[in-house]
Amino acid sequence: MHWPGACARGGASGLRIAATPTLAASLLPQAVAAMQRQYPAMQCDLWAIHTPEIEQRLATQEIDAGIALEPPERVTVAVSQLAETEILLAVPWPWVTSQTAGSRQLTARPCIALAESTPLGDALAGLLERAGWRAEAALRVQTYRMAGSLVEHGAGYAFIDGFTAIGLDPVKVALFRLRPSLPVHLHLMRASTAAPSLSLPRLEKELRKAARSLLARLPDRLQSSVLSIDDAP
């Protein structure tokens, strides 16, 4: 992948920031727009890439900061926790009945799963396995954002993070909390082997504010019933 010469800026005058696709579509624009209003001369280069690519670009100092959910621990990457949300169940509204809060009603339905193993995905898989949840993985996708979009189109149900959930159409998707819950942490990443950009504290501040703003909208989107995954057949 070729990274434009503009990426070489970094330093005090600008930031090179990469975020996972969901966060690049919601959280990052809100934070960067706030920074631009406060510091009009600041320049930023932004990318939407997957967590392993973010780690690679941090290691080679091609970016100054990365934003991801539950990135794996690496000696060469320093992380700061920005916010906490949780994994939610997203279900097409036409599937929702008075019995939806019981997992027996969903295990026979098609499930949309992530195609690649990630720390968060592995934690969810372990939780479902311990509960005896046998999902029919009809579709495998690369991102939570794609999974959410497929739920909007009625293709299946999916387990997604809170940042993805808040961006889904409430007319098309019902959101349920899980019992037991699975926390999800938002992290800001930077290379531990390089001096941090002077603009990084500004970014961290605005990311925290944007995360609080987005997640504050989530409770109004959640169904009153909680899905107990321990009810799986």
mmCIF file of C-alpha atoms in Angstrom:
data_model
loop_
_atom_site.group_PDB
_atom_site.id
_atom_site.type_symbol
_atom_site.label_atom_id
_atom_site.label_comp_id
_atom_site.label_asym_id
_atom_site.label_seq_id
_atom_site.Cartn_x
_atom_site.Cartn_y
_atom_site.Cartn_z
ATOM 1 C CA MET A 1 0.000 0.000 0.000
ATOM 2 C CA HIS A 2 1.409 3.396 -0.971
ATOM 3 C CA TRP A 3 1.190 6.160 1.576
ATOM 4 C CA PRO A 4 1.197 9.671 0.072
ATOM 5 C CA GLY A 5 4.017 12.084 0.711
ATOM 6 C CA ALA A 6 1.668 14.216 2.780
ATOM 7 C CA CYS A 7 1.893 11.520 5.426
ATOM 8 C CA ALA A 8 5.439 12.533 6.162
ATOM 9 C CA ARG A 9 4.185 15.653 7.948
ATOM 10 C CA GLY A 10 3.215 14.462 11.402
ATOM 11 C CA GLY A 11 5.142 16.211 14.139
ATOM 12 C CA ALA A 12 3.897 19.494 15.544
ATOM 13 C CA SER A 13 2.049 20.706 12.447
ATOM 14 C CA GLY A 14 -0.273 17.787 11.843
ATOM 15 C CA LEU A 15 -1.363 14.275 12.652
ATOM 16 C CA ARG A 16 -1.486 11.066 10.669
ATOM 17 C CA ILE A 17 -4.337 9.064 12.131
ATOM 18 C CA ALA A 18 -5.697 5.625 11.286
ATOM 19 C CA ALA A 19 -8.867 4.116 12.709
ATOM 20 C CA THR A 20 -10.790 0.921 12.156
ATOM 21 C CA PRO A 21 -13.631 1.324 9.615
ATOM 22 C CA THR A 22 -16.460 1.745 12.130
ATOM 23 C CA LEU A 23 -14.566 4.305 14.202
ATOM 24 C CA ALA A 24 -13.366 6.110 11.077
ATOM 25 C CA ALA A 25 -16.988 6.605 10.029
ATOM 26 C CA SER A 26 -18.329 7.867 13.358
ATOM 27 C CA LEU A 27 -15.967 8.739 16.179
ATOM 28 C CA LEU A 28 -12.962 10.064 14.254
ATOM 29 C CA PRO A 29 -14.783 12.668 12.093
ATOM 30 C CA GLN A 30 -16.451 14.156 15.164
ATOM 31 C CA ALA A 31 -13.142 14.442 17.034
ATOM 32 C CA VAL A 32 -11.178 15.820 14.081
ATOM 33 C CA ALA A 33 -13.873 18.383 13.252
ATOM 34 C CA ALA A 34 -13.697 19.660 16.833
ATOM 35 C CA MET A 35 -9.907 19.930 16.576
ATOM 36 C CA GLN A 36 -10.163 21.823 13.300
ATOM 37 C CA ARG A 37 -12.528 24.351 14.844
ATOM 38 C CA GLN A 38 -10.071 25.011 17.663
ATOM 39 C CA TYR A 39 -6.897 24.832 15.581
ATOM 40 C CA PRO A 40 -7.748 25.836 11.976
ATOM 41 C CA ALA A 41 -4.121 25.568 10.834
ATOM 42 C CA MET A 42 -3.790 21.943 11.925
ATOM 43 C CA GLN A 43 -3.522 19.401 9.119
ATOM 44 C CA CYS A 44 -4.573 15.771 9.442
ATOM 45 C CA ASP A 45 -4.254 12.730 7.207
ATOM 46 C CA LEU A 46 -6.892 10.101 7.972
ATOM 47 C CA TRP A 47 -7.255 6.422 7.034
ATOM 48 C CA ALA A 48 -9.720 3.623 7.660
ATOM 49 C CA ILE A 49 -7.779 0.362 7.991
ATOM 50 C CA HIS A 50 -7.850 -2.763 10.133
ATOM 51 C CA THR A 51 -6.117 -3.108 13.490
ATOM 52 C CA PRO A 52 -3.158 -5.232 12.259
ATOM 53 C CA GLU A 53 -2.438 -2.622 9.581
ATOM 54 C CA ILE A 54 -2.635 0.139 12.172
ATOM 55 C CA GLU A 55 -0.072 -1.680 14.297
ATOM 56 C CA GLN A 56 2.194 -2.165 11.298
ATOM 57 C CA ARG A 57 2.029 1.516 10.313
ATOM 58 C CA LEU A 58 2.723 2.571 13.888
ATOM 59 C CA ALA A 59 5.743 0.294 14.024
ATOM 60 C CA THR A 60 7.166 1.846 10.853
ATOM 61 C CA GLN A 61 6.188 5.352 12.029
ATOM 62 C CA GLU A 62 4.035 5.955 8.965
ATOM 63 C CA ILE A 63 1.225 7.148 11.227
ATOM 64 C CA ASP A 64 1.215 8.988 14.540
ATOM 65 C CA ALA A 65 -1.877 7.482 16.123
ATOM 66 C CA GLY A 66 -4.297 4.604 15.758
ATOM 67 C CA ILE A 67 -7.806 4.113 17.132
ATOM 68 C CA ALA A 68 -9.212 0.638 17.690
ATOM 69 C CA LEU A 69 -11.329 -1.531 19.959
ATOM 70 C CA GLU A 70 -9.435 -4.001 22.138
ATOM 71 C CA PRO A 71 -6.164 -4.063 20.143
ATOM 72 C CA PRO A 72 -3.862 -6.974 20.995
ATOM 73 C CA GLU A 73 -0.987 -6.190 23.329
ATOM 74 C CA ARG A 74 2.283 -5.341 21.587
ATOM 75 C CA VAL A 75 5.548 -4.225 23.142
ATOM 76 C CA THR A 76 6.043 -1.676 20.366
ATOM 77 C CA VAL A 77 2.593 -0.091 20.770
ATOM 78 C CA ALA A 78 1.513 2.097 23.690
ATOM 79 C CA VAL A 79 -2.228 2.266 24.326
ATOM 80 C CA SER A 80 -4.490 4.616 26.280
ATOM 81 C CA GLN A 81 -8.038 3.602 27.171
ATOM 82 C CA LEU A 82 -10.513 6.264 26.047
ATOM 83 C CA ALA A 83 -13.944 4.800 26.729
ATOM 84 C CA GLU A 84 -15.874 1.641 27.502
ATOM 85 C CA THR A 85 -18.950 0.198 25.842
ATOM 86 C CA GLU A 86 -20.155 -3.378 25.399
ATOM 87 C CA ILE A 87 -21.088 -5.991 22.841
ATOM 88 C CA LEU A 88 -24.752 -5.805 21.836
ATOM 89 C CA LEU A 89 -27.065 -8.012 19.831
ATOM 90 C CA ALA A 90 -28.435 -6.412 16.654
ATOM 91 C CA VAL A 91 -31.582 -8.035 15.243
ATOM 92 C CA PRO A 92 -33.740 -7.089 12.226
ATOM 93 C CA TRP A 93 -36.971 -5.580 13.562
ATOM 94 C CA PRO A 94 -39.225 -8.031 11.637
ATOM 95 C CA TRP A 95 -37.681 -10.840 13.704
ATOM 96 C CA VAL A 96 -38.469 -9.253 17.050
ATOM 97 C CA THR A 97 -41.229 -10.896 19.083
ATOM 98 C CA SER A 98 -42.053 -11.075 22.767
ATOM 99 C CA GLN A 99 -39.755 -14.108 22.895
ATOM 100 C CA THR A 100 -36.687 -12.517 21.295
ATOM 101 C CA ALA A 101 -35.032 -11.971 24.684
ATOM 102 C CA GLY A 102 -34.647 -15.755 24.841
ATOM 103 C CA SER A 103 -31.742 -16.974 22.755
ATOM 104 C CA ARG A 104 -33.608 -20.117 21.701
ATOM 105 C CA GLN A 105 -35.559 -17.955 19.254
ATOM 106 C CA LEU A 106 -32.397 -16.853 17.453
ATOM 107 C CA THR A 107 -30.060 -19.828 17.281
ATOM 108 C CA ALA A 108 -31.930 -21.170 14.242
ATOM 109 C CA ARG A 109 -31.652 -17.807 12.460
ATOM 110 C CA PRO A 110 -28.655 -16.868 10.261
ATOM 111 C CA CYS A 111 -25.814 -15.194 12.118
ATOM 112 C CA ILE A 112 -23.389 -12.645 10.660
ATOM 113 C CA ALA A 113 -19.906 -13.261 12.041
ATOM 114 C CA LEU A 114 -16.465 -11.732 11.677
ATOM 115 C CA ALA A 115 -14.256 -13.614 9.256
ATOM 116 C CA GLU A 116 -10.977 -12.990 11.089
ATOM 117 C CA SER A 117 -9.909 -13.861 14.603
ATOM 118 C CA THR A 118 -9.479 -10.820 16.856
ATOM 119 C CA PRO A 119 -9.057 -10.522 20.638
ATOM 120 C CA LEU A 120 -12.600 -9.165 20.922
ATOM 121 C CA GLY A 121 -14.016 -11.763 18.554
ATOM 122 C CA ASP A 122 -12.262 -14.551 20.430
ATOM 123 C CA ALA A 123 -13.658 -13.285 23.741
ATOM 124 C CA LEU A 124 -17.178 -13.260 22.288
ATOM 125 C CA ALA A 125 -16.729 -16.728 20.808
ATOM 126 C CA GLY A 126 -15.596 -18.026 24.194
ATOM 127 C CA LEU A 127 -18.591 -16.461 25.924
ATOM 128 C CA LEU A 128 -21.035 -17.989 23.443
ATOM 129 C CA GLU A 129 -19.318 -21.368 23.579
ATOM 130 C CA ARG A 130 -19.504 -21.503 27.375
ATOM 131 C CA ALA A 131 -23.204 -20.682 27.136
ATOM 132 C CA GLY A 132 -23.763 -23.406 24.557
ATOM 133 C CA TRP A 133 -24.842 -20.931 21.865
ATOM 134 C CA ARG A 134 -24.588 -22.635 18.476
ATOM 135 C CA ALA A 135 -24.812 -19.922 15.857
ATOM 136 C CA GLU A 136 -25.495 -20.611 12.194
ATOM 137 C CA ALA A 137 -22.807 -18.383 10.631
ATOM 138 C CA ALA A 138 -24.434 -17.794 7.259
ATOM 139 C CA LEU A 139 -22.256 -14.778 6.447
ATOM 140 C CA ARG A 140 -18.702 -13.841 7.417
ATOM 141 C CA VAL A 141 -17.583 -10.238 7.101
ATOM 142 C CA GLN A 142 -14.470 -8.158 7.706
ATOM 143 C CA THR A 143 -15.932 -5.390 9.885
ATOM 144 C CA TYR A 144 -18.616 -4.762 12.481
ATOM 145 C CA ARG A 145 -19.867 -1.952 10.272
ATOM 146 C CA MET A 146 -20.549 -4.383 7.419
ATOM 147 C CA ALA A 147 -22.244 -6.769 9.841
ATOM 148 C CA GLY A 148 -24.512 -3.970 11.032
ATOM 149 C CA SER A 149 -25.410 -3.003 7.481
ATOM 150 C CA LEU A 150 -26.403 -6.589 6.717
ATOM 151 C CA VAL A 151 -28.626 -6.639 9.798
ATOM 152 C CA GLU A 152 -30.316 -3.479 8.490
ATOM 153 C CA HIS A 153 -31.099 -5.399 5.292
ATOM 154 C CA GLY A 154 -32.516 -8.367 7.204
ATOM 155 C CA ALA A 155 -29.733 -10.796 6.276
ATOM 156 C CA GLY A 156 -29.125 -12.023 9.811
ATOM 157 C CA TYR A 157 -28.410 -11.040 13.381
ATOM 158 C CA ALA A 158 -24.997 -9.938 14.646
ATOM 159 C CA PHE A 159 -23.077 -9.208 17.811
ATOM 160 C CA ILE A 160 -21.620 -5.719 17.458
ATOM 161 C CA ASP A 161 -19.948 -3.042 19.558
ATOM 162 C CA GLY A 162 -21.713 0.037 20.894
ATOM 163 C CA PHE A 163 -20.071 2.438 18.440
ATOM 164 C CA THR A 164 -21.310 0.385 15.494
ATOM 165 C CA ALA A 165 -24.737 -0.002 17.081
ATOM 166 C CA ILE A 166 -25.376 3.714 17.505
ATOM 167 C CA GLY A 167 -24.976 4.253 13.763
ATOM 168 C CA LEU A 168 -27.601 1.694 12.726
ATOM 169 C CA ASP A 169 -31.077 2.662 11.542
ATOM 170 C CA PRO A 170 -33.444 2.377 14.547
ATOM 171 C CA VAL A 171 -36.346 1.723 12.187
ATOM 172 C CA LYS A 172 -34.639 -1.407 10.856
ATOM 173 C CA VAL A 173 -32.587 -2.740 13.780
ATOM 174 C CA ALA A 174 -33.435 -3.614 17.383
ATOM 175 C CA LEU A 175 -30.577 -3.606 19.892
ATOM 176 C CA PHE A 176 -30.368 -5.838 22.958
ATOM 177 C CA ARG A 177 -27.917 -5.945 25.826
ATOM 178 C CA LEU A 178 -26.434 -9.313 26.733
ATOM 179 C CA ARG A 179 -26.345 -11.191 30.013
ATOM 180 C CA PRO A 180 -23.572 -11.813 30.924
ATOM 181 C CA SER A 181 -22.191 -8.650 29.381
ATOM 182 C CA LEU A 182 -18.953 -8.390 27.417
ATOM 183 C CA PRO A 183 -17.179 -5.031 27.906
ATOM 184 C CA VAL A 184 -15.433 -3.365 24.968
ATOM 185 C CA HIS A 185 -12.722 -0.750 25.403
ATOM 186 C CA LEU A 186 -11.800 2.000 22.980
ATOM 187 C CA HIS A 187 -8.057 2.619 22.759
ATOM 188 C CA LEU A 188 -5.764 5.257 21.332
ATOM 189 C CA MET A 189 -2.553 3.664 20.060
ATOM 190 C CA ARG A 190 0.866 5.116 19.335
ATOM 191 C CA ALA A 191 4.340 3.734 18.741
ATOM 192 C CA SER A 192 6.131 3.263 22.061
ATOM 193 C CA THR A 193 9.508 3.547 20.326
ATOM 194 C CA ALA A 194 8.915 7.082 19.008
ATOM 195 C CA ALA A 195 8.281 10.425 20.681
ATOM 196 C CA PRO A 196 4.545 11.209 20.565
ATOM 197 C CA SER A 197 3.298 13.956 18.286
ATOM 198 C CA LEU A 198 2.798 17.275 20.044
ATOM 199 C CA SER A 199 -0.799 17.270 18.777
ATOM 200 C CA LEU A 200 -1.620 13.886 20.284
ATOM 201 C CA PRO A 201 -3.010 15.239 23.602
ATOM 202 C CA ARG A 202 -5.454 17.387 21.621
ATOM 203 C CA LEU A 203 -6.612 14.344 19.691
ATOM 204 C CA GLU A 204 -6.990 12.270 22.843
ATOM 205 C CA LYS A 205 -9.091 14.974 24.502
ATOM 206 C CA GLU A 206 -11.461 15.274 21.535
ATOM 207 C CA LEU A 207 -11.742 11.507 21.105
ATOM 208 C CA ARG A 208 -12.821 11.158 24.729
ATOM 209 C CA LYS A 209 -15.447 13.876 24.269
ATOM 210 C CA ALA A 210 -16.701 12.358 21.009
ATOM 211 C CA ALA A 211 -16.908 8.891 22.563
ATOM 212 C CA ARG A 212 -18.947 10.198 25.505
ATOM 213 C CA SER A 213 -21.260 12.056 23.130
ATOM 214 C CA LEU A 214 -21.889 9.021 20.932
ATOM 215 C CA LEU A 215 -22.326 6.521 23.754
ATOM 216 C CA ALA A 216 -24.710 8.852 25.601
ATOM 217 C CA ARG A 217 -27.205 8.227 22.791
ATOM 218 C CA LEU A 218 -27.061 4.461 23.183
ATOM 219 C CA PRO A 219 -29.382 3.856 26.184
ATOM 220 C CA ASP A 220 -32.366 5.298 24.302
ATOM 221 C CA ARG A 221 -31.741 2.808 21.501
ATOM 222 C CA LEU A 222 -31.698 -0.312 23.670
ATOM 223 C CA GLN A 223 -34.667 -2.614 24.191
ATOM 224 C CA SER A 224 -35.884 -2.937 27.764
ATOM 225 C CA SER A 225 -35.407 -6.702 27.737
ATOM 226 C CA VAL A 226 -31.925 -8.199 28.041
ATOM 227 C CA LEU A 227 -30.920 -11.266 26.050
ATOM 228 C CA SER A 228 -29.611 -13.996 28.322
ATOM 229 C CA ILE A 229 -27.216 -16.079 26.276
ATOM 230 C CA ASP A 230 -27.253 -18.704 29.022
ATOM 231 C CA ASP A 231 -30.730 -19.656 27.780
ATOM 232 C CA ALA A 232 -29.250 -21.265 24.655
ATOM 233 C CA PRO A 233 -30.539 -24.773 23.940
#
